[in-house]
CSV table of C-alpha atoms in Angstrom, one decimal:
chain,number,residue,atom,x,y,z
N,13,MET,CA,82.6,42.8,25.2
N,14,LYS,CA,81.3,45.7,26.1
N,15,ARG,CA,83.2,47.6,28.5
N,16,VAL,CA,81.4,49.9,30.7
N,17,LEU,CA,82.5,53.6,30.6
N,18,ASN,CA,81.1,55.4,33.6
N,19,ILE,CA,80.7,58.9,32.6
N,20,ALA,CA,81.5,61.4,35.6
N,21,ALA,CA,82.1,65.6,35.8
N,22,PHE,CA,83.9,67.2,38.7
N,23,VAL,CA,83.0,70.6,39.4
N,24,LEU,CA,85.0,72.5,41.5
N,25,LEU,CA,85.2,75.8,43.4
N,26,MET,CA,86.8,78.9,41.6
N,27,LEU,CA,89.9,79.7,43.4
N,28,ILE,CA,93.0,79.4,41.4
N,29,GLY,CA,94.3,78.6,38.3
N,30,LEU,CA,96.5,76.0,37.5
N,31,MET,CA,99.6,75.4,39.2
N,32,ALA,CA,102.7,75.6,36.2
N,33,THR,CA,105.4,73.4,38.6
N,34,ARG,CA,104.4,70.5,40.7
N,35,PRO,CA,104.4,71.5,44.2
N,36,ALA,CA,105.6,69.5,47.3
N,37,HIS,CA,103.4,66.8,48.6
N,38,ALA,CA,103.6,63.8,50.3
N,39,VAL,CA,105.0,61.4,48.1
N,40,SER,CA,105.6,60.3,44.2
N,41,ALA,CA,103.8,57.4,43.8
N,42,VAL,CA,102.8,57.5,39.7
N,43,THR,CA,105.7,57.0,36.9
N,44,GLY,CA,104.7,56.7,33.4
N,45,THR,CA,106.1,55.3,30.0
N,46,VAL,CA,105.0,56.5,26.4
N,47,SER,CA,105.9,54.2,23.5
N,48,TYR,CA,105.0,54.4,19.7
N,49,ASP,CA,103.9,52.1,17.2
N,50,PRO,CA,105.3,52.6,13.2
N,51,VAL,CA,102.3,50.2,12.3
N,52,THR,CA,99.3,51.0,13.8
N,53,LYS,CA,100.4,55.2,14.6
N,54,LEU,CA,99.4,54.8,18.0
N,55,TYR,CA,101.0,55.8,21.1
N,56,THR,CA,100.1,54.0,24.6
N,57,TYR,CA,100.9,55.5,27.8
N,58,THR,CA,101.9,53.4,30.7
N,59,TYR,CA,101.5,54.5,34.5
N,60,THR,CA,102.4,52.5,37.9
N,61,ILE,CA,101.6,53.3,40.8
N,62,ASP,CA,103.0,51.9,44.1
N,63,ALA,CA,100.3,50.4,45.4
N,64,SER,CA,102.0,50.4,48.9
N,65,VAL,CA,101.2,54.0,49.3
N,66,LEU,CA,97.3,53.5,48.8
N,67,SER,CA,95.2,53.1,51.9
N,68,SER,CA,92.5,50.3,51.8
N,69,ILE,CA,90.0,52.7,53.2
N,70,GLY,CA,87.9,54.2,50.7
N,71,HIS,CA,88.0,54.4,46.8
N,72,VAL,CA,90.9,55.2,44.4
N,73,SER,CA,90.8,57.3,41.8
N,74,PHE,CA,93.7,57.8,38.9
N,75,ALA,CA,93.0,60.5,35.6
N,76,ILE,CA,95.4,62.2,33.0
N,77,ARG,CA,94.6,65.5,31.6
N,78,GLN,CA,93.4,65.7,27.7
N,79,ASN,CA,91.1,68.3,27.3
N,80,VAL,CA,91.4,71.8,27.6
N,81,GLN,CA,87.4,71.9,27.7
N,82,ILE,CA,84.8,70.6,29.9
N,83,ASN,CA,83.4,67.8,28.2
N,84,TRP,CA,82.3,64.1,29.4
N,85,SER,CA,81.3,62.8,26.4
N,86,GLY,CA,84.4,62.5,24.9
N,87,PRO,CA,86.7,62.2,23.1
N,88,LEU,CA,87.9,58.7,24.0
N,89,PRO,CA,91.2,56.9,23.9
N,90,THR,CA,91.4,53.9,21.1
N,91,THR,CA,91.9,51.9,23.6
N,92,TRP,CA,93.2,51.5,27.5
N,93,GLY,CA,93.1,48.6,29.7
N,94,GLN,CA,93.5,49.0,33.6
N,95,PRO,CA,93.2,46.0,36.5
N,96,ASP,CA,90.5,43.9,38.3
N,97,ASP,CA,87.8,46.4,39.7
N,98,PHE,CA,88.5,49.6,38.4
N,99,ASN,CA,86.7,51.2,35.5
N,100,PHE,CA,87.0,53.7,33.2
N,101,ALA,CA,86.2,57.1,33.3
N,102,ILE,CA,85.7,60.5,31.4
N,103,LEU,CA,86.0,63.3,34.3
N,104,SER,CA,85.4,66.6,33.6
N,105,GLY,CA,85.1,70.4,35.7
N,106,GLY,CA,86.4,73.5,36.3
N,107,GLY,CA,89.3,75.4,37.5
N,108,ALA,CA,90.8,73.8,40.7
N,109,PRO,CA,91.5,75.0,44.3
N,110,GLY,CA,94.6,74.6,46.1
N,111,PRO,CA,97.4,72.9,44.7
N,112,VAL,CA,96.1,69.9,42.8
N,113,GLY,CA,95.4,72.2,39.8
N,114,LEU,CA,92.7,70.4,38.0
N,115,SER,CA,90.7,71.9,35.1
N,116,GLY,CA,89.3,70.2,31.7
N,117,SER,CA,88.8,66.6,31.1
N,118,TYR,CA,90.3,63.7,32.0
N,119,TRP,CA,90.6,59.9,31.2
N,120,GLY,CA,91.1,58.3,34.9
N,121,TRP,CA,89.8,55.1,36.4
N,122,THR,CA,87.9,54.6,39.9
N,123,SER,CA,87.8,51.7,41.9
N,124,SER,CA,84.6,49.6,41.9
N,125,PHE,CA,84.9,49.1,45.6
N,126,PRO,CA,85.3,51.1,48.8
N,127,TYR,CA,87.8,48.7,50.5
N,128,GLY,CA,90.6,47.3,48.4
N,129,VAL,CA,94.4,45.8,49.3
N,130,TYR,CA,96.4,45.8,46.7
N,131,ASP,CA,98.6,43.5,47.0
N,132,GLU,CA,101.3,44.0,43.2
N,133,ASP,CA,101.3,48.0,41.8
N,134,LEU,CA,98.8,49.0,39.6
N,135,VAL,CA,98.8,49.6,36.1
N,136,PHE,CA,96.5,51.4,33.9
N,137,TRP,CA,97.2,52.3,30.1
N,138,PHE,CA,95.9,53.8,26.8
N,139,SER,CA,96.6,54.0,23.1
N,140,THR,CA,95.6,57.4,21.2
N,141,THR,CA,97.0,58.8,17.8
N,142,ARG,CA,98.0,61.9,20.3
N,143,GLY,CA,101.8,62.2,20.7
N,144,VAL,CA,103.1,64.1,23.8
N,145,SER,CA,102.2,66.9,25.2
N,146,THR,CA,104.7,69.8,25.7
N,147,ASP,CA,102.4,71.6,28.3
N,148,THR,CA,103.8,71.4,31.8
N,149,ALA,CA,101.0,72.8,34.1
N,150,ASN,CA,99.9,69.6,36.2
N,151,ASN,CA,98.1,66.9,34.3
N,152,PHE,CA,97.3,64.1,36.8
N,153,TYR,CA,95.9,62.7,40.0
N,154,LEU,CA,96.7,59.7,42.2
N,155,PHE,CA,93.5,60.0,44.7
N,156,SER,CA,92.9,57.4,47.8
N,157,GLY,CA,89.9,57.9,50.0
N,158,GLY,CA,91.9,57.2,53.6
N,159,TYR,CA,95.0,58.7,52.8
N,160,THR,CA,95.8,61.9,55.0
N,161,GLY,CA,99.4,62.9,53.7
N,162,GLY,CA,98.5,65.2,50.9
N,163,PRO,CA,97.9,69.4,51.5
N,164,PRO,CA,96.2,70.7,53.8
N,165,GLY,CA,92.3,70.8,53.1
N,166,TYR,CA,93.6,68.0,50.2
N,167,GLU,CA,94.7,65.5,52.7
N,168,GLY,CA,92.9,62.4,50.3
N,169,PHE,CA,95.3,63.3,47.4
N,170,VAL,CA,98.3,61.2,47.3
N,171,ASP,CA,100.1,62.7,44.4
N,172,PHE,CA,99.8,65.2,41.5
N,173,GLY,CA,101.7,67.1,39.3
N,174,ASN,CA,103.2,66.8,35.3
N,175,ILE,CA,103.8,63.5,33.5
N,176,VAL,CA,104.1,62.5,30.7
N,177,ALA,CA,101.0,62.6,28.7
N,178,PRO,CA,98.9,63.0,25.1
N,179,ALA,CA,98.7,66.2,23.6
N,180,LEU,CA,96.0,68.3,24.9
N,181,VAL,CA,92.7,68.7,22.5
N,182,ASN,CA,90.7,72.1,22.3
N,183,ILE,CA,87.0,70.0,21.8
N,184,GLU,CA,83.7,71.2,23.4
N,185,ALA,CA,81.2,69.0,24.4
N,186,PRO,CA,77.5,68.9,22.0
N,187,PRO,CA,74.8,71.5,23.0
N,188,GLY,CA,72.3,69.7,24.9
N,189,ILE,CA,74.1,66.9,26.9
N,190,VAL,CA,73.2,67.4,30.4
N,191,PRO,CA,74.9,65.5,33.4
N,192,GLU,CA,72.6,63.3,35.4
N,193,PRO,CA,73.9,62.9,38.5
N,194,GLY,CA,74.7,60.4,40.7
N,195,THR,CA,76.5,61.0,43.5
N,196,ALA,CA,76.8,58.0,45.7
N,197,LEU,CA,80.5,56.7,44.4
N,198,LEU,CA,81.6,60.7,45.6
N,199,TRP,CA,80.1,60.3,48.6
N,200,ALA,CA,82.3,57.0,49.2
N,201,MET,CA,85.4,58.7,48.1
N,202,GLY,CA,84.9,62.0,50.1
N,203,LEU,CA,85.2,64.1,47.1
N,204,LEU,CA,81.4,65.2,46.8
N,205,PRO,CA,82.2,68.8,47.9
N,206,VAL,CA,84.4,69.6,44.8
N,207,MET,CA,83.4,66.4,42.4
N,208,TRP,CA,79.7,66.0,40.6
N,209,ALA,CA,79.3,62.7,39.3
N,210,VAL,CA,76.8,61.6,36.3
N,211,GLY,CA,75.4,58.7,34.5
N,212,ARG,CA,76.8,55.2,32.7
N,213,ARG,CA,76.7,54.7,29.4
N,214,ARG,CA,77.8,51.6,27.7
N,215,VAL,CA,80.0,51.3,24.5
N,216,GLY,CA,81.3,48.6,22.2
């Protein structure tokens, strides 16, 4: 079975750099764990989201930072999984304003539909050869389109900060790769001012 990989990039205004400590915000909705398989030599990172805090209006997006460079072409985890109606994506962009503090490239997921009712907690995971990062900067975010409890100007961000995640790589995008605009999803999410969606491709 082939997976559809939504390749996306977000371009954010350059106002301040990453924040090294996790700022105060509305809720702590995400928990993360990691396990290691000595046979496959893979680390599996698993993230559980408290679905009770998510809005039923607008898209839901969750992402983990994995590359300090802006590179929407890769690298990918070895394998990954997500709830039904979510798509895996590579997200990339410049320095983020405000307390959220996003920069570089992320492995993430976005809901396929703008109106979702989540009766159970959402579980996302991926496996990679990379061990645990020791970087203390913000490295994840959880966004819900209809949520309003985030920091001023970033009300849709339910949770963000530092969580267990793979060691960062420093891999630039290959020359000549240019994203193709595709902004409909981000209009629906309410993130168009700070994010730039790009095309899709299939991976085996």
